Coordinates of C-alpha atoms and ligand atoms in Angstrom, one line a residue:
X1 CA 118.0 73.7 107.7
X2 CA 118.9 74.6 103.7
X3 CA 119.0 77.8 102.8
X4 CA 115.8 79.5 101.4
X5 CA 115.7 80.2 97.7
X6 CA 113.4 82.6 95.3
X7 CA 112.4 80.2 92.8
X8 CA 111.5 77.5 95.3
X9 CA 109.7 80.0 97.0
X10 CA 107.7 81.9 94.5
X11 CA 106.6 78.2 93.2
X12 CA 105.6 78.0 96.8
X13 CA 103.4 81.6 97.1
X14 CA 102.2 81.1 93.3
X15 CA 100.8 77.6 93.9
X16 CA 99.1 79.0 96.9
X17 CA 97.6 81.9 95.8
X18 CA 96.7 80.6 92.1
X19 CA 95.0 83.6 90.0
X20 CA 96.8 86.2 92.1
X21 CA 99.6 88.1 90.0
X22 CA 99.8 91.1 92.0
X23 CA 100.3 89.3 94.7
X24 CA 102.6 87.2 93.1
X25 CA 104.6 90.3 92.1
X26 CA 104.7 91.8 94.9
X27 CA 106.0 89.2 97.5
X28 CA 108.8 88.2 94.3
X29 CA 110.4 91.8 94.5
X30 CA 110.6 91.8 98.8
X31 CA 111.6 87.8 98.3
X32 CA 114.4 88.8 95.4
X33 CA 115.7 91.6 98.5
X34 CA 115.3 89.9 101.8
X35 CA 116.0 86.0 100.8
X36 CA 119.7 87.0 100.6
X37 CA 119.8 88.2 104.3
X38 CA 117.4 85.7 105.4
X39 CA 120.2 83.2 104.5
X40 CA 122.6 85.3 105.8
X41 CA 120.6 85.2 109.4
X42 CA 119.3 82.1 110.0
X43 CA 117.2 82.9 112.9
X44 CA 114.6 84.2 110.6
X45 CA 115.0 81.3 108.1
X46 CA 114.7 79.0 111.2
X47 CA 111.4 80.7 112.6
X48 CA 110.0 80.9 108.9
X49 CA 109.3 84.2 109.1
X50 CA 108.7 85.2 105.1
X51 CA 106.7 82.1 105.0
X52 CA 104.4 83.7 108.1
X53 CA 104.8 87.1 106.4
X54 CA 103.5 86.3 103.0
X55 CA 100.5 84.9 104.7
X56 CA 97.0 86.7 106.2
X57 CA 96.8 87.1 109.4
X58 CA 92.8 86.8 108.6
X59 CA 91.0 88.0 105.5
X60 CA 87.4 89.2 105.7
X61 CA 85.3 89.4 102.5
X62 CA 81.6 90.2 102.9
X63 CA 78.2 90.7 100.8
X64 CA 77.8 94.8 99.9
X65 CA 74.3 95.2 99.2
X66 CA 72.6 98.3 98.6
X67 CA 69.7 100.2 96.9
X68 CA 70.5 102.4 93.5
X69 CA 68.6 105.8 92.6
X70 CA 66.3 103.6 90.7
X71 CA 65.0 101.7 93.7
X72 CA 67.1 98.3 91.9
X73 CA 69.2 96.0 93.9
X74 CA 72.8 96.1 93.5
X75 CA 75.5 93.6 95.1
X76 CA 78.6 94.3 95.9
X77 CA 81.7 92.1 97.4
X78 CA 83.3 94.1 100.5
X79 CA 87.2 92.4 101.9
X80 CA 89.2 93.5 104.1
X81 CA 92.9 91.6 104.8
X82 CA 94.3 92.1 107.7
X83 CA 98.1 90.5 106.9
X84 CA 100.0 91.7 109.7
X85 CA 99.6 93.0 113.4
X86 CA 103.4 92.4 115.0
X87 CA 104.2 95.7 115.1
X88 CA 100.8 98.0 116.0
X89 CA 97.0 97.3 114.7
X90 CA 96.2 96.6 111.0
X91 CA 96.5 100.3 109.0
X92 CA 96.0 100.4 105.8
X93 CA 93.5 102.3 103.0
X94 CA 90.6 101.1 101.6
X95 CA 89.9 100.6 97.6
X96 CA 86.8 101.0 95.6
X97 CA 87.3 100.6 92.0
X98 CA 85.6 98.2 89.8
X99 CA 89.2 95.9 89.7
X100 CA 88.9 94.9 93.1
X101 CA 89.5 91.8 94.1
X102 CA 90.8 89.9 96.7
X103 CA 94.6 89.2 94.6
X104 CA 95.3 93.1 94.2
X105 CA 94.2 93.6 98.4
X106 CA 96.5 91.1 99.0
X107 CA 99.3 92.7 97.0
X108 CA 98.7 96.6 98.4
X109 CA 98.4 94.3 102.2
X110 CA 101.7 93.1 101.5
X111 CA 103.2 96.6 100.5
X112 CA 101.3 98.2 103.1
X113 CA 103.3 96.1 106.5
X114 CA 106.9 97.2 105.0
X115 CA 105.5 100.3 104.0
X116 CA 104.4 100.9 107.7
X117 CA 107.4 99.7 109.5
X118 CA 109.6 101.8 107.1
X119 CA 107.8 105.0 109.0
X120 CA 109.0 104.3 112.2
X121 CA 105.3 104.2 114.1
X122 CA 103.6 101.4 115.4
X123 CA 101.8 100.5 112.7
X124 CA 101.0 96.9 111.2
X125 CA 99.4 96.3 107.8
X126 CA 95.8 96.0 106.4
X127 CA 94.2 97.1 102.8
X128 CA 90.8 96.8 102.0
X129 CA 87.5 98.1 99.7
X130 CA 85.0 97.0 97.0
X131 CA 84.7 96.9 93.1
X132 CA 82.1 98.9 93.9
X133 CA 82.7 101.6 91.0
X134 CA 82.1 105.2 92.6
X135 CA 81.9 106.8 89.0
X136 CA 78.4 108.0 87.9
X137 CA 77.3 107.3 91.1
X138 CA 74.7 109.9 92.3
X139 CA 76.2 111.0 96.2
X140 CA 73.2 109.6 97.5
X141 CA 74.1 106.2 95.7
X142 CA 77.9 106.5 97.1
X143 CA 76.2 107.1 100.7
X144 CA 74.0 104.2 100.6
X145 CA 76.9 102.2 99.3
X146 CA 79.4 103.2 102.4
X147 CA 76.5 102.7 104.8
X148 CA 76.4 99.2 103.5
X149 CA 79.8 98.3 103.2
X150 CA 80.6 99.7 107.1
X151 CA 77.7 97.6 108.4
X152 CA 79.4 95.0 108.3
X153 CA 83.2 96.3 108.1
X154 CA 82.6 97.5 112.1
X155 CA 82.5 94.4 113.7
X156 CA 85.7 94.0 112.6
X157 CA 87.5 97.3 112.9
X158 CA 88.4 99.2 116.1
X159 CA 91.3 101.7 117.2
X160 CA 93.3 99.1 118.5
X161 CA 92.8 96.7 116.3
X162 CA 92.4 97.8 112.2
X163 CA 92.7 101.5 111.4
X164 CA 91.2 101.7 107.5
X165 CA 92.2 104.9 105.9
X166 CA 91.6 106.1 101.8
X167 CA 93.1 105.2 98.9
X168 CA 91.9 105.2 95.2
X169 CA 88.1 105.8 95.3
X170 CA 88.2 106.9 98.9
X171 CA 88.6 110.1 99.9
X172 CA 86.5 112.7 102.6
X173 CA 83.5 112.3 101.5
X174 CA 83.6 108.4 101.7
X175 CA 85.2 108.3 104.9
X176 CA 82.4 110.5 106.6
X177 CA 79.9 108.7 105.0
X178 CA 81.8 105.3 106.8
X179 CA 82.6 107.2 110.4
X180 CA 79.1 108.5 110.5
X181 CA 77.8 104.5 110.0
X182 CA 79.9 103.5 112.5
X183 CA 79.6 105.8 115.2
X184 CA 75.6 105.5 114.4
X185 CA 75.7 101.1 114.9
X186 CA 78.5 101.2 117.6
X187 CA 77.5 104.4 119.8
X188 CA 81.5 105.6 120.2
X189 CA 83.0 108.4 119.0
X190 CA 86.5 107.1 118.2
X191 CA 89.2 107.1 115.6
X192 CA 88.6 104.0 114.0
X193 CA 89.0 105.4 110.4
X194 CA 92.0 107.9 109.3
X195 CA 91.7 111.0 106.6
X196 CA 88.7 112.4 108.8
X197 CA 87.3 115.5 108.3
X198 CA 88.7 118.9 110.6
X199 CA 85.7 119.3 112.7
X200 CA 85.5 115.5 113.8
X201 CA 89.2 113.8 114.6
X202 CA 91.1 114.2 111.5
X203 CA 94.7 115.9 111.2
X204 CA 95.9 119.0 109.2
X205 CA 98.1 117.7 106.5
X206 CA 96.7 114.4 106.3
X207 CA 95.3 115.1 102.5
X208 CA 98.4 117.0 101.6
X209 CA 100.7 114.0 103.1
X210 CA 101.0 111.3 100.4
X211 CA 102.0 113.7 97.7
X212 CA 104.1 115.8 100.1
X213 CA 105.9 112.9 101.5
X214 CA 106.5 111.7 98.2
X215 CA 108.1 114.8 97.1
X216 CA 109.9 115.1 100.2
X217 CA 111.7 111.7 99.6
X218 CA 112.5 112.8 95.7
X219 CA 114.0 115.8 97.2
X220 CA 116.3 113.7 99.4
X221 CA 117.1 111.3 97.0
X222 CA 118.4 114.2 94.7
X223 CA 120.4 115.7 97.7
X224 CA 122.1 112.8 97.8
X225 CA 123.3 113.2 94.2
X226 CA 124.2 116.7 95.3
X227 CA 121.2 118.0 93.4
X228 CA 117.7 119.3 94.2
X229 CA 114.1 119.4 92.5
X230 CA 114.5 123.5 91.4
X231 CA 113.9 123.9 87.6
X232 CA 113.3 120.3 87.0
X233 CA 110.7 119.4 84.7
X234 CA 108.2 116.6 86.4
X235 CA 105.7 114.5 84.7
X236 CA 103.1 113.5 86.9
X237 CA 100.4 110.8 86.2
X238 CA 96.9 110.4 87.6
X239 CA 94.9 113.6 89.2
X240 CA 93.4 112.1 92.6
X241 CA 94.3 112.6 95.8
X242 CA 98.3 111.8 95.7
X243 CA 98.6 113.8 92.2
X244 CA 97.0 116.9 93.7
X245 CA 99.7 117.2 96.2
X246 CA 102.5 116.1 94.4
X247 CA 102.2 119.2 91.8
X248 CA 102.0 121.3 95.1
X249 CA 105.0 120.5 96.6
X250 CA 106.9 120.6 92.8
X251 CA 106.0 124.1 93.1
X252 CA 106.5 125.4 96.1
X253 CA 110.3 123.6 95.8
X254 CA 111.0 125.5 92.6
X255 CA 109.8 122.6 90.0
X256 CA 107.5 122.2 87.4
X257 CA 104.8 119.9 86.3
X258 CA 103.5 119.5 83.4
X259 CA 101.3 116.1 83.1
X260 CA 98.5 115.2 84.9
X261 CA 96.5 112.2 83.5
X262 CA 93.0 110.2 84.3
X263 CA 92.3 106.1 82.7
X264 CA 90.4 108.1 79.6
X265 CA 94.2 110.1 79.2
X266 CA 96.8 112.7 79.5
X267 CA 97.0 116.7 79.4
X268 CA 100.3 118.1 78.6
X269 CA 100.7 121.9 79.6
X270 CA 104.0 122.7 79.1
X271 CA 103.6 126.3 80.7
X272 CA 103.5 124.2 84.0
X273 CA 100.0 123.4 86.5
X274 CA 100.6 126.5 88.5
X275 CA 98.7 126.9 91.4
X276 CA 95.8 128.5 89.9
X277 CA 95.6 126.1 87.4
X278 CA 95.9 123.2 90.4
X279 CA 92.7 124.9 92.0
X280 CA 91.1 124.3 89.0
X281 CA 91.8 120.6 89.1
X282 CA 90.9 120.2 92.9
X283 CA 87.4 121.4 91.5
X284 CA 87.1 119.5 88.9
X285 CA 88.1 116.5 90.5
X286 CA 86.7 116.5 93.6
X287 CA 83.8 118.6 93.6
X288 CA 82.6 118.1 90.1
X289 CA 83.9 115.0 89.4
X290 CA 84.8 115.5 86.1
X291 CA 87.5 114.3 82.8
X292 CA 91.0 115.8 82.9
X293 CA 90.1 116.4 79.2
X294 CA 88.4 119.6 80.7
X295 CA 91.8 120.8 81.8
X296 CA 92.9 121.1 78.2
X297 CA 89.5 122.4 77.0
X298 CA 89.8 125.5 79.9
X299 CA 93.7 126.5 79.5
X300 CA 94.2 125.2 75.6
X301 CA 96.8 122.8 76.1
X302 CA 97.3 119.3 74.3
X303 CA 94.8 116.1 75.6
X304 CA 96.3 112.9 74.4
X305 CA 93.2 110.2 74.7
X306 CA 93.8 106.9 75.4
X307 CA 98.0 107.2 76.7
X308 CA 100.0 107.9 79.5
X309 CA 102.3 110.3 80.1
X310 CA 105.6 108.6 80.0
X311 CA 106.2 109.7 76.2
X312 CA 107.0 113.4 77.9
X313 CA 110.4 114.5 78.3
X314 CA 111.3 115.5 82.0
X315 CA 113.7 115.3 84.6
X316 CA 111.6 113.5 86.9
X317 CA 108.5 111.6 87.0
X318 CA 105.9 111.0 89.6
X319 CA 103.7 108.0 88.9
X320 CA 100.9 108.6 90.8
X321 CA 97.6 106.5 89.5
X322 CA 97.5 102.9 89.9
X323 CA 99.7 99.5 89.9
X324 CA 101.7 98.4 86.6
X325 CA 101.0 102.0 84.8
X326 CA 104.9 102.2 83.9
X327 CA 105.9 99.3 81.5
X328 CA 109.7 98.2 80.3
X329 CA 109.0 100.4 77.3
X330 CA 108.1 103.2 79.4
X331 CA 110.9 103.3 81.0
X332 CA 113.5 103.1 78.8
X333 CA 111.9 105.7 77.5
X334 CA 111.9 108.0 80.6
X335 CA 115.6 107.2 80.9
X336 CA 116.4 108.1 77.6
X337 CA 114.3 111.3 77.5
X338 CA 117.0 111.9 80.8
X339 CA 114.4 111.2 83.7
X340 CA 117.0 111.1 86.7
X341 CA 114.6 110.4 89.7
X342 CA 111.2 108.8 89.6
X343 CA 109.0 109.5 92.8
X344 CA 106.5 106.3 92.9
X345 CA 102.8 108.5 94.6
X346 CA 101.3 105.3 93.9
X347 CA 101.8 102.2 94.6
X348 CA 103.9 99.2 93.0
X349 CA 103.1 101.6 89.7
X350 CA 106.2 100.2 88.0
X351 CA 106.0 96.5 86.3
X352 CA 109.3 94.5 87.2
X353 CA 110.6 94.7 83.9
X354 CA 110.4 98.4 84.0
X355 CA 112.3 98.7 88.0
X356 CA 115.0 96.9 86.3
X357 CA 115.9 99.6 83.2
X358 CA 115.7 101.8 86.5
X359 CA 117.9 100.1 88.6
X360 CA 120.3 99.3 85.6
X361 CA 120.3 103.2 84.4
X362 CA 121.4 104.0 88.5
X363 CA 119.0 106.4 88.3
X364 CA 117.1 107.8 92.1
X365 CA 114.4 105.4 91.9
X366 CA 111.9 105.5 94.8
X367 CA 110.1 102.6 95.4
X368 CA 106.5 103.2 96.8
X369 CA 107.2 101.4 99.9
X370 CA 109.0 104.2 100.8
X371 CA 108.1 107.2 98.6
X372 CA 104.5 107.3 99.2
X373 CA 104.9 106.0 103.2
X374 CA 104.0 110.0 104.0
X375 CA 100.5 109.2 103.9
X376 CA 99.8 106.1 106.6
X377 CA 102.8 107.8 108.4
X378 CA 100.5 111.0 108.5
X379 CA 97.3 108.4 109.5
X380 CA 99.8 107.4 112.4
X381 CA 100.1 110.8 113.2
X382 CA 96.4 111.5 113.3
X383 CA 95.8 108.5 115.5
X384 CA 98.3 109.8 117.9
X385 CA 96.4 113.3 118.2
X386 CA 93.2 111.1 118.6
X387 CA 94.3 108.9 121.4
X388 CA 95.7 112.5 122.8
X389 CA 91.9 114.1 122.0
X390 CA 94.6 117.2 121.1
X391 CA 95.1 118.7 117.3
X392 CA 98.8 119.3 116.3
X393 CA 99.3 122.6 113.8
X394 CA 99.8 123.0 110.3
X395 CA 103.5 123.0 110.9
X396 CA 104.0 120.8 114.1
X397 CA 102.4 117.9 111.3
X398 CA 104.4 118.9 108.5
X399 CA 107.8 118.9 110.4
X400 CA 107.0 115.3 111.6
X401 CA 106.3 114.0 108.4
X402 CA 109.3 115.5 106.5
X403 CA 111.1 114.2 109.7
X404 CA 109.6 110.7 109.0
X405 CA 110.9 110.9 105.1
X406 CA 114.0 111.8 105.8
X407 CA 114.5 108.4 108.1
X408 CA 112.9 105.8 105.7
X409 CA 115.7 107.5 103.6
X410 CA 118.1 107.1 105.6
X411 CA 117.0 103.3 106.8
X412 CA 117.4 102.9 102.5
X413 CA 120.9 104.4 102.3
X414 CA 121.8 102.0 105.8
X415 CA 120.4 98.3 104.1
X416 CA 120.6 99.5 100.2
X417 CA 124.1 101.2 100.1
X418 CA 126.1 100.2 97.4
X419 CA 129.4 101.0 96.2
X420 CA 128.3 104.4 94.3
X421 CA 125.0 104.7 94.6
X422 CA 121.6 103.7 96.7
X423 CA 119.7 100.8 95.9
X424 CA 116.0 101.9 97.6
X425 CA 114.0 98.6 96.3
X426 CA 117.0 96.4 98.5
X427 CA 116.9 99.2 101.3
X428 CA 113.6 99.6 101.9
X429 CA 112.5 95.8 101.7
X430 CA 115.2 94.8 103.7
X431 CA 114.5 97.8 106.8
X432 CA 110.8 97.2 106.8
X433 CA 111.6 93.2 107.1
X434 CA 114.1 93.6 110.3
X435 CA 111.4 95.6 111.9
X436 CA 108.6 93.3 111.6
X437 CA 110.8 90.2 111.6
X438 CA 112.8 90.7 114.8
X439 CA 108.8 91.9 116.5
X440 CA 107.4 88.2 115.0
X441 CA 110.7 86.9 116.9
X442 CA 109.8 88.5 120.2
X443 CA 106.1 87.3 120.0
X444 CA 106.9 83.7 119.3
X445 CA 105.2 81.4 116.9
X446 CA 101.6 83.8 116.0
Ligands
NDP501 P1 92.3 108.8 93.7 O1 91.1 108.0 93.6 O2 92.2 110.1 94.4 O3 92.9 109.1 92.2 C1 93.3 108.1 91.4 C2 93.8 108.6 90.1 O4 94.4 107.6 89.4 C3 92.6 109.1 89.2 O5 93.1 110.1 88.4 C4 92.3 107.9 88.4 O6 91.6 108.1 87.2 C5 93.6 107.3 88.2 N1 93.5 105.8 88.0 C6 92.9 105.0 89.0 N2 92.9 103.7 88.5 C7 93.4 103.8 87.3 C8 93.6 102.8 86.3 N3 93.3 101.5 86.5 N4 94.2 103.2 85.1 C9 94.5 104.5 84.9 N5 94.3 105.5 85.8 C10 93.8 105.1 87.0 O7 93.4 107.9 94.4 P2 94.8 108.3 95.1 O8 95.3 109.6 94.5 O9 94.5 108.3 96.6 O10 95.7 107.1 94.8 C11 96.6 107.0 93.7 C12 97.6 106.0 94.0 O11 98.4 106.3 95.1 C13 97.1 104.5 94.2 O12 98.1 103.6 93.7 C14 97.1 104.4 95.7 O13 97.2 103.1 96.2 C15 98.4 105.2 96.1 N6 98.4 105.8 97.4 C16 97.5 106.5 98.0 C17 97.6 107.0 99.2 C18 96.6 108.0 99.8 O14 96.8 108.4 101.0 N7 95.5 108.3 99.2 C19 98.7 106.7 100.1 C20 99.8 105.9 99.4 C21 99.6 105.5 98.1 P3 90.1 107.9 87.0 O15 89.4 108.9 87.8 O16 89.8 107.9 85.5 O17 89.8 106.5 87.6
2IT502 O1 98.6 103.0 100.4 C1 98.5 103.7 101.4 O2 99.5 103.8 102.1 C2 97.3 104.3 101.7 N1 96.3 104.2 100.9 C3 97.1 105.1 103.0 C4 96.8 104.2 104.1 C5 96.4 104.9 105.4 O3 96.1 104.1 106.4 O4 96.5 106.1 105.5

C-alpha cells in the first residue's frame, strides 16, 4: 500500500465535504501532524484509520420549531454529529449561534475526539446546537426554544451513548431548560447532559474548568521555559463562559488582564479586571445580558468598537471567543508586541496562517485541543460523580483537573518534542490519534 499524503488527502476530505472550510481546516492541521506517523506505522495506514476518523459516525439534523413572544412561528435547524465513539460515548458541547451549520459542527466534532482522548477519560467525540440566535430572546422564548430542540435531541442522547454539554450560547440556564425536557419526555433522572446545575447532578468546578484548565496549561507551558504567569500582562478576548474564568485564574496566579471583548468590540483597562471588576462582568453577562461597552461606561476605561484585542501589547494572550478570531496579521503583531505564550479558551481561534508566525517565532503556543480540554475533562469528571450518585469537593475537582492538564502536557512534550523547544499543534494531534487509533484497531473494521 503507498504511503498516505496531505494534498492527496485534503483533495479527498474537500471534495467530500464541499462548502465545509472549517472542516476543511480542521482535519488539514491533524492530517499535516499525524500523516507523517501514519506513514511511519503502517498498521494504521493499512486499516484507514484517518479516512474512518475524518468521517461521522452518524449525523442527526432535525426541524427546531417553536412559538415566539408574539404568538409567530419560528423554525429552527437542530444537528447533532456524533463523529466518534471508540474510546467512550459521544461528549461534546452544544452551539447556538446564528452561524450554525452543519460544516462548523463538523469541524468542533473533529477537535472535540482528540481533544477528549488528550484528557485521559473515556470519552469519544460529539458537537452539536442550532443557529437559533439566543440574543434578544425574551427567557421565556429561549425556554420554549430548548424545549423544542430537546424533543427531539432525546431519542438520540443517553448516558452511555452521547453526553451534550455547553459551549457558546449554552450555558446553565440552557441546560436546565434541556434536562428539565428530558427528564419530563423520558421519566429518568440521569446524567445525560453535563454543566448541570448544584442541586440536580452537576459538579463544583465545572463552570470555572474551561478557563481554569486553560490557564493551568499556559502555566505549564511557561514552566517549561523556566518562567511563570506572575506579572505578565494578558489579553483576553470574548467575555462568556471561558473568558470569565480565564481572568480568574490570571489573578489568583499573580497576572493581569486587561482585555475582555464581545462581536460589537473591545474594552481595554489597563489598571487590570480585578475581581471586583470580574463580578461586575459575570453580571452583566450572564444575568443582564448586556454589551461589554458597559464595562468601559462603569470604570472609564477605553471601548474600541468594531476590533479585537490583538493590537494590545502583552505578554500573553488568551483567545477565548470563537474560531478564526486571530488572523496572520494578528499575530505578527502579538509577537512583535513580545506575546510569549498564547493560551487558545476557545476553539481553533487561530487561522493557519496565523499558527504558523506562532510556530515560526517558537513561542508557547497552546493549541485548543489541548488548552481548553479542562472543560469536557471536568464534564468527564461530573459524569463519573453521576454514575457514583456522590459529589466530589471544591478541591477534590480542582486537583483532578490541574492533574489532567498537567498530562495532556506532558503527552505534548512526549509526541511534540523537538530539539529546543515543544511543538504542542504536532504533540497534541499526534497523542490524541494513538489513543483513538490503536482503540479503532482493537474494535476492528466499525
Ligand atoms: P459564551 O457564549 O459564554 O461566550 C462567547 C463569547 O465570545 C461572547 O463574548 C461572544 O460575544 C463572543 N463571540 C461569540 N461568537 C463570536 C463571533 N462570531 N465573533 C466575535 N465574538 C464572538 O461561550 P464560551 O465562553 O463557552 O465559548 C467561547 C469559546 O470557547 C468557543 O470557541 C467555545 O467553543 C470554546 N470552548 C468552550 C468550552 C466551554 O466549556 N464552554 C470548552 C472548550 C472550548 P457576543 O455575546 O457578542 O456573541
Ligand atoms: O468545546 C468543548 O470542549 C466544550 N464546549 C465542552 C464540551 C463538554 O462536553 O463539556
Amino acid at each position: 500500500m503507498s504511503e498516505l499524503n496531505v494534498k492527496d488527502f485534503m483533495e479527498t476530505i474537500i471534495a467530500r465535504n464541499p462548502g465545509e472550510p472549517e472542516f476543511h481546516q480542521a482535519v488539514q492541521e491533524v492530517a499535516e501532524s499525524v500523516i507523517p506517523f501514519i506513514n511511519a506505522n503502517p498498521k494504521y495506514r493499512e486499516a484507514k484509520i484517518l479516512e474512518r476518523i475524518a468521517e461521522p459516525e452518524r449525523v442527526i439534523m432535525f426541524r427546531v420549531p417553536w412559538l415566539d413572544d408574539k404568538g409567530e412561528t419560528q423554525i429552527n435547524r437542530g444537528f447533532r454529529v456524533e463523529m466518534n465513539s471508540a474510546i467512550g460515548p459521544y461528549k461534546g458541547g452544544l452551539r447556538l449561534h446564528p452561524t450554525v451549520y452543519l460544516g462548523l459542527l463538523k469541524f468542533l466534532a473533529f477537535e472535540q475526539v482528540f481533544k477528549n482522548s488528550l484528557t485521559t477519560l473515556p470519552m469519544g467525540g460529539g458537537k452539536g446546537g442550532s443557529d437559533f440566535d439566543p440574543k434578544g430572546k425574551s427567557n421565556n422564548e429561549v425556554m420554549k426554544f430548548c424545549q423544542s430542540f430537546m424533543t427531539e435531541l432525546q431519542r438520540h442522547i443517553g448516558p452511555n451513548t452521547d453526553v451534550p454539554a455547553g459551549d457558546i450560547g449554552v450555558g446553565g440556564r440552557e441546560i436546565g431548560f434541556m434536562f428539565g425536557q428530558y427528564k419530563r419526555i423520558r421519566n429518568e433522572f440521569t446524567g445525560i447532559l453535563t454543566g448541570k446545575g448544584l442541586n440536580w447532578g452537576g459538579s463544583l468546578i465545572r463552570p470555572e474548568a474551561t478557563g481554569y484548565g486553560c490557564v493551568y496549561f499556559t502555566q505549564a507551558m511557561l514552566k517549561f521555559k523556566g518562567d511563570s504567569l506572575k506579572g505578565k500582562i494578558c489579553v483576553v478576548s470574548g467575555s462568556g463562559n471561558v473568558a470569565q474564568y480565564t481572568i480568574e485564574k490570571v489573578n489568583q496566579l499573580g497576572g493581569k488582564c486587561v482585555t475582555l471583548s464581545d462581536s460589537s468590540g473591545f474594552i481595554h483597562d489597563p489598571d487590570g479586571i480585578d475581581a471586583e471588576k470580574l463580578a461586575f462582568i459575570l453580571e452583566l453577562k450572564n444575568v443582564k445580558r448586556g454589551r461589554i461597552k458597559e464595562y468601559a461606561q462603569k470604570y472609564g476605561c477605553e471601548y474600541v468598537d468594531g476590533k479585537k484585542p490583538w493590537g494590545i501589547k502583552c505578554d500573553v494572550a488568551f483567545p477565548s471567543a470563537t474560531q478564526n478570531e486571530i488572523n496572520e496579521d494578528d499575530a505578527k503583531t502579538l509577537v512583535k508586541n513580545g506575546c510569549i505564550a498564547v493560551g487558545e479558551g476557545a476553539n481553533m481561534p487561530t487561522t493557519p496562517e496565523g499558527v504558523e508566525v506562532f510556530q515560526k517565532a517558537k513561542i508557547c503556543y497552546g493549541p485548543g485541543k489541548a488548552a481548553n480540554a479542562g472543560g469536557v475533562a471536568t464534564s468527564g469528571l461530573e459524569m463519573s460523580q453521576n454514575s457514583l450518585r456522590l459529589s466530589w469537593t471544591r478541591e477534590e475537582v480542582d486537583q483532578r483537573l490541574q492533574g489532567i492538564m498537567l498530562a495532556i502536557h506532558e503527552q505534548c512534550a512526549k509526541y511534540g518534542k523537538e530539539k529546543d523547544y515543544i511543538d504542542y499543534v504536532k504533540g497534541a494531534n499526534i497523542a490524541g490519534f494513538v489513543k483513538v487509533a490503536d482503540t479503532m484497531l482493537d474494535q476492528g473494521l466499525v
